[in-house]
Backbone as CSV, one residue per row, in Angstrom:
resi,resn,N_x,N_y,N_z,CA_x,CA_y,CA_z,C_x,C_y,C_z
1,MET,210.325,215.273,152.615,211.086,216.069,151.666,211.202,217.694,152.095
2,ASP,212.706,217.657,151.975,213.393,219.130,152.558,212.458,220.120,151.782
3,VAL,212.107,221.359,152.445,211.577,222.399,152.171,212.167,223.346,150.586
4,ILE,213.557,222.897,150.954,214.203,223.856,149.769,213.906,223.016,148.862
5,GLU,214.049,221.618,148.906,213.891,221.148,147.529,212.573,220.923,147.062
6,ALA,211.526,221.373,147.829,210.105,221.098,147.477,210.188,222.730,146.518
7,MET,210.657,223.628,147.064,210.722,225.108,146.251,211.408,225.041,145.298
8,GLU,212.411,224.481,145.094,213.526,224.113,143.869,213.064,223.531,142.862
9,THR,211.896,222.152,143.227,211.332,221.765,142.023,210.093,222.026,142.106
10,CYS,209.655,223.379,142.305,208.205,223.849,142.381,207.583,224.324,141.242
11,SER,207.887,223.544,139.966,207.649,223.876,138.732,206.493,224.240,138.250
12,ALA,205.860,224.894,137.312,204.316,225.274,136.712,204.290,224.102,136.137
13,ALA,203.102,223.234,136.802,202.535,222.129,136.455,200.975,222.562,135.772
14,ARG,201.305,223.000,134.319,200.060,223.135,133.464,199.125,221.960,132.715
15,TYR,199.890,220.782,132.886,199.393,219.766,132.264,198.977,218.751,133.323
16,LEU,197.901,218.307,133.852,197.211,217.583,134.795,196.350,216.889,134.209
17,LYS,196.704,215.747,135.091,195.873,214.366,135.360,194.377,214.346,135.729
18,PRO,193.726,213.760,135.452,192.172,214.006,135.303,191.835,213.323,136.854
19,ASP,192.521,212.185,137.258,192.433,211.309,138.346,192.317,212.132,139.351
20,PRO,191.440,211.697,140.295,190.753,212.387,141.770,191.702,212.637,142.714
21,VAL,191.935,213.750,143.354,192.911,214.419,144.237,191.919,213.777,145.704
22,PRO,192.426,213.200,146.472,191.807,212.640,147.747,191.462,214.414,148.642
23,GLN,190.051,214.358,149.184,189.676,215.708,149.768,190.883,216.183,150.638
24,GLU,191.496,214.638,151.523,192.051,214.985,152.413,193.438,215.547,152.208
25,LEU,193.645,215.627,150.985,195.618,216.367,150.423,194.941,217.633,150.181
26,ILE,193.805,217.944,149.665,193.503,219.371,149.608,193.225,219.977,150.822
27,GLU,192.929,219.413,151.731,192.910,219.873,153.278,193.958,220.246,153.667
28,ARG,194.964,219.492,153.129,196.263,219.346,154.025,196.935,220.747,153.157
29,VAL,197.042,220.494,151.970,197.801,222.178,151.640,196.986,223.217,151.486
30,ILE,195.664,223.247,152.109,194.848,224.576,152.482,195.464,224.701,153.997
31,TYR,195.559,223.854,154.574,196.110,223.669,156.294,197.279,224.443,156.102
32,ALA,197.923,224.088,155.022,199.740,224.381,154.832,199.514,226.198,154.545
33,ALA,198.660,226.332,153.508,198.269,227.928,153.248,197.968,228.812,154.369
34,THR,197.177,227.891,155.507,196.823,228.967,156.618,197.817,229.007,157.335
35,ARG,199.025,228.614,157.194,200.066,228.554,158.131,200.980,229.947,157.810
36,ALA,200.513,230.305,157.015,201.191,231.574,156.295,201.100,232.759,157.157
37,SER,202.128,233.797,156.951,202.064,234.977,158.062,200.857,235.916,157.178
38,SER,200.298,236.877,157.779,199.421,237.997,157.412,199.223,238.917,158.648
39,PRO,199.107,239.991,157.662,199.207,241.094,158.738,198.201,241.535,160.238
40,GLY,198.911,241.465,160.622,198.602,241.565,162.570,198.225,240.007,162.502
41,ASN,198.235,239.134,161.982,198.031,237.732,162.079,196.412,237.738,162.043
42,SER,195.597,238.470,160.821,194.441,238.861,160.764,193.592,237.372,159.959
43,GLN,194.347,236.758,159.326,194.162,235.428,158.416,192.789,235.666,157.994
44,GLU,192.708,236.823,157.287,191.655,237.264,156.468,191.902,236.581,154.784
45,TRP,191.514,235.154,154.879,191.693,234.529,153.626,190.376,233.308,153.647
46,ASP,190.447,233.289,152.329,189.382,232.135,151.718,189.682,231.459,150.721
47,PHE,189.331,229.887,151.060,189.828,229.009,149.779,188.435,228.526,149.187
48,ILE,188.197,228.406,148.077,187.127,228.214,147.143,187.506,227.068,146.306
49,VAL,187.030,225.531,146.557,187.599,224.773,146.131,186.280,224.107,145.173
50,VAL,187.049,224.354,143.795,185.659,223.960,142.835,186.151,222.568,142.506
51,ARG,185.132,221.682,142.678,185.478,220.460,141.752,184.127,219.638,141.434
52,ASN,182.847,220.823,141.395,181.871,219.768,140.556,181.993,220.287,139.366
53,PRO,181.452,218.929,138.368,182.078,219.001,136.986,181.824,220.000,136.231
54,GLU,180.073,220.271,136.507,179.582,221.612,135.798,180.258,222.625,136.145
55,ALA,180.436,223.070,137.161,180.835,224.434,137.663,182.191,224.652,136.894
56,LYS,183.244,223.478,136.924,184.212,223.723,135.803,184.295,223.769,134.811
57,ARG,183.379,223.117,134.146,183.054,222.945,132.759,182.549,224.581,132.103
58,LYS,181.755,225.088,133.150,181.275,226.560,133.256,182.548,227.394,132.931
59,ILE,183.324,227.346,134.002,184.496,228.410,134.102,185.551,228.232,132.682
60,ARG,185.499,226.827,132.379,186.353,226.836,131.043,185.743,227.268,129.770
61,ASP,184.404,227.245,129.609,183.833,227.848,128.463,183.819,229.323,128.850
62,LEU,184.255,230.083,129.926,183.864,231.459,130.161,185.468,232.036,129.695
63,LEU,186.584,230.972,130.307,187.891,231.703,130.221,188.699,231.137,128.893
64,ALA,188.400,229.998,128.130,189.295,229.772,126.959,189.026,230.809,126.049
65,PRO,187.975,231.371,125.651,187.999,232.044,124.519,188.601,233.652,125.176
66,ARG,188.572,233.859,126.170,188.841,234.924,126.477,190.407,235.095,126.727
67,PHE,190.990,233.819,127.356,192.297,233.661,127.036,193.057,233.549,125.705
68,LYS,192.471,233.178,124.853,192.665,233.060,123.509,192.832,234.228,123.018
69,ALA,191.921,234.891,123.328,191.747,236.653,122.766,192.802,237.334,122.947
70,MET,193.320,237.264,124.159,194.710,237.746,124.859,195.644,237.396,124.516
71,ARG,195.948,236.170,124.687,196.786,235.638,123.952,197.378,236.400,122.604
72,ALA,196.200,236.259,121.446,196.784,236.897,120.226,197.044,238.013,120.623
73,GLU,196.982,238.856,121.227,197.484,240.272,121.493,198.896,239.909,122.196
74,ILE,199.635,239.402,122.665,200.722,239.123,123.436,202.141,238.562,122.245
75,PRO,203.110,239.767,121.927,203.550,238.950,121.173,204.838,238.307,121.374
76,THR,205.095,237.297,120.686,205.853,236.203,120.856,207.429,236.211,120.898
77,THR,208.160,236.193,121.826,209.211,236.737,122.173,210.431,235.487,122.500
78,GLY,209.896,234.713,122.168,211.358,233.403,122.381,210.432,232.179,122.982
79,GLN,211.321,231.064,122.720,210.872,229.914,122.921,210.558,229.371,124.338
80,VAL,210.901,229.844,125.244,210.180,229.853,126.411,208.876,230.804,126.629
81,THR,208.801,231.828,126.199,207.396,232.466,126.328,206.288,231.697,125.588
82,ASN,206.592,231.385,124.387,205.907,230.741,123.779,205.453,229.281,124.355
83,ARG,206.533,228.360,125.014,206.316,227.128,125.505,205.060,227.218,126.846
84,MET,205.562,228.581,127.285,204.564,229.350,128.609,202.987,229.340,128.242
85,LEU,203.176,230.141,127.096,201.878,230.307,126.514,200.754,229.306,125.637
86,ALA,201.394,228.596,125.289,201.087,227.308,125.042,200.562,226.466,126.199
87,GLY,201.384,226.341,127.482,200.668,225.547,128.748,199.675,226.219,128.938
88,ALA,199.836,227.437,129.374,198.446,228.428,129.825,197.494,227.879,128.902
89,MET,197.354,228.149,127.577,196.317,227.842,126.846,195.668,226.618,127.028
90,HIS,196.494,225.688,126.818,196.296,224.234,127.192,195.210,224.227,128.823
91,LEU,195.774,224.691,129.726,195.351,224.842,131.005,193.748,225.096,130.779
92,ALA,193.897,226.336,130.440,192.445,227.187,130.166,191.566,226.452,129.428
93,GLU,192.118,225.697,128.420,191.003,224.676,127.533,190.574,223.535,128.070
94,THR,191.393,222.806,129.164,190.983,221.783,129.776,190.999,221.984,131.510
95,LEU,190.499,223.124,131.569,189.935,223.386,133.502,189.111,222.201,133.927
96,ASN,188.005,221.831,132.768,186.843,221.166,133.440,187.350,219.635,133.577
97,GLU,188.652,219.310,133.296,189.402,218.146,133.692,190.138,218.096,134.801
98,VAL,190.626,219.062,135.266,191.732,219.085,136.510,190.644,218.702,137.725
99,PRO,191.161,217.811,138.589,190.623,217.719,139.767,189.924,218.446,140.396
100,ALA,190.627,219.577,140.358,189.965,220.705,141.496,190.353,222.288,141.045
101,ILE,190.328,223.083,141.093,190.163,224.293,141.125,190.213,225.225,142.556
102,ILE,191.241,225.674,143.098,191.110,226.643,144.181,191.465,228.202,143.751
103,LEU,190.756,228.801,144.530,190.774,230.369,144.249,191.082,230.807,145.579
104,VAL,192.196,231.581,146.020,192.377,232.247,147.219,191.821,233.718,146.864
105,CYS,191.509,233.540,148.218,190.432,235.073,148.077,190.191,235.782,149.394
106,GLY,189.843,236.916,149.704,189.736,237.378,150.901,188.878,238.723,151.030
107,PRO,188.763,239.165,152.122,188.144,240.385,152.118,189.119,241.595,152.458
108,VAL,188.776,242.740,152.043,189.560,243.653,152.571,189.100,244.348,154.326
109,ALA,190.184,243.801,154.929,189.255,244.213,156.527,190.536,244.179,157.531
110,TYR,191.865,244.722,156.894,192.901,245.248,157.689,193.527,246.040,157.789
111,PRO,193.858,247.195,158.712,193.505,247.387,159.856,192.331,247.379,159.941
112,PRO,191.655,246.964,161.231,190.260,246.813,161.579,189.569,248.454,161.190
113,ASN,190.377,249.242,161.787,189.638,250.337,162.189,189.660,251.052,160.874
114,ALA,190.428,250.832,159.618,190.845,251.934,158.391,191.215,250.619,157.549
115,PRO,190.640,249.802,157.256,190.967,248.653,156.359,191.249,249.038,154.483
116,MET,192.471,248.942,154.143,193.279,249.009,153.143,193.217,247.826,152.052
117,GLU,193.053,248.137,150.845,193.239,246.818,149.913,194.609,246.499,149.973
118,GLN,195.450,247.371,149.984,197.039,246.642,150.083,197.165,245.495,151.016
119,PHE,196.820,245.363,151.749,196.811,244.163,153.008,196.546,242.969,152.447
120,VAL,195.199,243.053,151.564,194.483,241.982,151.361,195.787,241.357,150.756
121,TRP,196.655,241.382,149.791,197.078,240.630,148.804,198.481,240.305,150.238
122,SER,199.090,241.060,151.149,199.837,240.563,151.724,199.822,239.306,152.560
123,ALA,198.366,238.973,152.182,197.703,237.722,153.075,197.567,236.321,152.247
124,LEU,197.209,236.929,151.001,196.676,235.680,149.908,197.923,235.450,149.406
125,TYR,199.014,236.023,149.143,199.745,235.906,148.126,201.151,234.819,149.241
126,PRO,201.034,235.221,150.224,202.441,234.095,150.883,201.567,232.863,151.407
127,ALA,199.849,232.865,151.431,199.163,231.656,151.633,199.599,231.241,150.321
128,ALA,199.092,231.442,149.276,199.196,230.769,147.909,200.451,230.290,147.530
129,GLN,201.382,230.883,147.953,202.960,230.109,147.701,203.059,228.714,148.880
130,ASN,202.558,228.964,149.917,202.648,228.024,150.789,201.594,226.761,150.357
131,LEU,200.709,227.063,149.349,199.767,226.043,149.282,200.524,225.216,147.970
132,ILE,201.578,225.828,147.112,201.951,225.330,146.337,203.073,224.461,146.159
133,VAL,203.894,225.007,147.343,204.870,224.707,147.985,204.746,222.824,148.715
134,ALA,203.519,223.250,149.245,203.300,222.127,150.070,202.340,221.137,149.625
135,ALA,201.592,221.145,147.751,201.348,220.674,146.802,202.713,219.832,146.439
136,ARG,203.609,220.399,145.826,204.845,220.133,145.518,205.417,218.695,146.522
137,SER,205.472,219.260,147.664,205.585,218.108,148.602,204.903,216.764,148.572
138,LEU,203.572,216.923,148.530,202.882,215.997,148.130,202.825,215.079,146.711
139,GLY,203.578,215.687,145.964,203.714,214.977,144.567,202.383,215.722,143.912
140,LEU,201.842,216.515,144.361,200.841,217.302,143.433,201.401,218.381,142.653
141,GLY,200.728,219.144,141.256,200.969,219.377,140.669,199.970,221.165,140.509
142,THR,200.674,222.120,140.924,199.878,223.406,140.502,200.493,224.736,139.851
143,THR,199.918,225.238,139.755,200.477,226.737,138.979,199.984,227.680,139.428
144,PHE,200.472,229.005,139.418,199.630,229.999,139.874,199.073,230.657,138.418
145,THR,197.991,231.380,138.325,197.175,231.911,137.160,196.350,232.793,137.698
146,THR,196.620,234.246,137.010,195.524,235.094,137.060,194.569,234.878,136.148
147,PHE,193.851,233.601,135.638,192.469,233.543,135.015,191.719,234.190,135.472
148,ASN,191.539,234.090,136.958,190.248,235.188,137.521,190.096,236.355,137.210
149,MET,191.352,237.044,136.621,191.150,238.533,135.955,190.246,238.263,134.934
150,LEU,190.147,237.480,134.313,189.786,237.465,132.998,187.855,237.544,132.977
151,ILE,187.682,237.009,134.292,186.258,236.083,134.132,185.657,236.508,135.359
152,GLU,186.167,237.444,136.161,185.965,238.357,137.613,184.543,238.016,137.808
153,ASN,183.946,238.878,137.043,182.049,239.081,137.340,181.590,237.836,137.152
154,ASP,181.752,237.127,136.202,181.224,235.864,135.986,181.341,234.908,137.070
155,LEU,182.684,234.584,137.915,183.324,233.772,139.114,181.913,234.126,140.058
156,ARG,182.005,235.659,140.234,181.360,236.126,141.120,179.820,235.443,141.442
157,GLU,179.481,235.454,140.009,178.073,234.901,139.700,177.928,233.489,139.734
158,LEU,178.462,233.077,139.403,178.718,231.565,139.329,178.978,230.747,140.779
159,LEU,179.715,231.181,141.440,180.070,230.873,142.747,179.728,231.720,143.933
160,GLY,178.842,232.580,143.426,177.947,233.250,144.954,179.110,233.899,145.471
161,VAL,180.045,234.856,145.175,180.947,235.279,146.001,181.040,236.770,146.157
162,PRO,180.837,237.223,147.211,180.277,238.416,147.590,181.569,239.954,146.860
163,LYS,181.021,240.763,146.622,181.499,242.001,146.005,183.084,242.165,146.670
164,GLU,182.978,242.025,148.174,183.856,242.581,148.687,184.850,241.824,149.061
165,ILE,184.685,240.576,148.675,185.773,239.630,148.685,186.658,239.886,147.276
166,LYS,188.370,239.622,147.511,188.917,240.066,146.577,189.339,238.827,146.056
167,PHE,189.662,238.533,144.780,190.487,237.333,144.010,192.225,237.502,144.213
168,GLY,192.968,236.463,144.845,194.147,236.623,144.495,194.557,235.827,143.277
169,VAL,194.563,234.795,143.779,195.016,233.965,142.564,194.023,232.325,142.341
170,MET,194.134,231.990,141.088,193.370,230.357,140.759,194.258,229.376,140.367
171,ILE,194.437,228.535,141.224,195.289,227.504,141.400,194.566,226.107,141.098
172,PRO,194.612,225.484,139.873,194.737,224.175,139.444,195.459,223.532,140.398
173,ILE,194.775,222.083,140.866,195.886,221.201,141.472,195.223,219.966,140.713
174,GLY,196.438,219.211,140.742,196.161,217.491,140.384,197.739,216.725,140.425
175,TRP,197.338,215.884,139.646,198.519,214.852,139.246,199.416,215.441,138.105
176,PRO,200.274,215.627,138.175,200.903,216.061,136.966,201.371,215.125,136.006
177,GLN,201.066,215.569,134.774,201.432,214.564,133.546,202.749,214.529,133.424
178,ASN,203.605,215.555,133.515,204.958,215.532,133.485,205.909,215.741,134.920
179,ASP,207.242,214.956,134.749,208.091,215.039,136.043,208.223,216.491,136.357
180,PHE,208.600,216.738,137.774,208.865,218.034,138.116,210.048,218.265,137.810
181,VAL,210.655,219.349,137.541,211.881,219.881,137.348,212.520,221.110,137.995
182,LYS,213.775,221.448,138.063,214.296,222.486,138.813,213.946,223.863,138.432
183,VAL,213.563,224.752,139.138,212.969,226.024,138.489,214.402,226.531,137.998
184,LYS,214.175,227.725,137.018,214.981,228.418,136.425,215.037,229.897,137.045
185,ARG,215.918,229.955,137.898,215.989,231.579,138.509,217.475,232.190,138.702
186,LYS,217.150,233.429,138.439,218.875,234.439,138.379,219.321,233.726,139.269
187,PRO,220.447,233.896,139.493,221.710,233.517,140.602,221.530,234.707,141.627
188,ILE,221.489,234.369,142.900,221.124,235.206,143.662,222.447,236.213,143.852
189,ALA,223.369,236.185,143.370,224.210,237.422,143.365,224.024,238.353,142.659
190,LYS,222.735,238.300,141.926,222.322,239.329,141.114,221.348,239.913,141.693
191,VAL,220.690,239.777,142.665,219.430,240.266,143.518,219.809,240.772,144.837
192,ILE,220.997,240.625,145.576,221.367,240.498,146.675,222.035,242.250,146.817
193,HIS,221.511,242.555,147.714,222.506,243.986,147.989,222.779,244.012,149.152
194,TRP,224.087,244.030,149.330,224.691,244.009,150.814,224.612,245.431,151.534
195,ASP,223.863,245.723,152.930,224.012,246.861,153.541,223.361,248.187,152.960
196,LYS,223.668,248.394,151.468,223.114,249.264,150.706,222.936,249.116,149.212
197,TRP,222.044,249.542,148.562,221.723,249.668,146.997,222.807,249.534,146.320
198,SER,223.167,248.476,145.464,224.222,248.761,144.565,223.890,248.058,142.894
199,ASP,224.739,248.167,142.204,224.122,247.913,140.857,225.243,246.817,140.223
């Protein structure tokens, strides 16, 4: 699959089948993630792959009620938002059924002589983007989530993650229940500024 086609059709997959994903495919998408750029080629990223059924159940039990409470505070602004929130709620309630949950994380470690937190995200987000595009090329469904923000302390305790490690995103991965569709984005004419800023 052409990489641009993978990007164009890398729609959020919030409805995943429980069918297992072979370990070699998970390793392949993480290999792709680690081809990303990072500050000073520091490569300060880690990937926690949660496959244990009991651990996934505990994550679901912690997350679902908190996400439900948060969702109740979000104003409904239209059909697209409602559909996204419904999908996110479904995902939160069924996290125990997805084949694997990947947490993209890493330490504050760059520059070595005076590490600054902002550089962590410059490594983790490109890696996460590579991961989801690679997954799409293999027919696997993923979606970026910030579910980790709602249960960060619990995740640390459950998975033994040191305090100095920052969580970037939580990415469920599995075979999608629905077909991939082209993502809807603004025309590039609305976001390109040639030579200088323009309205």
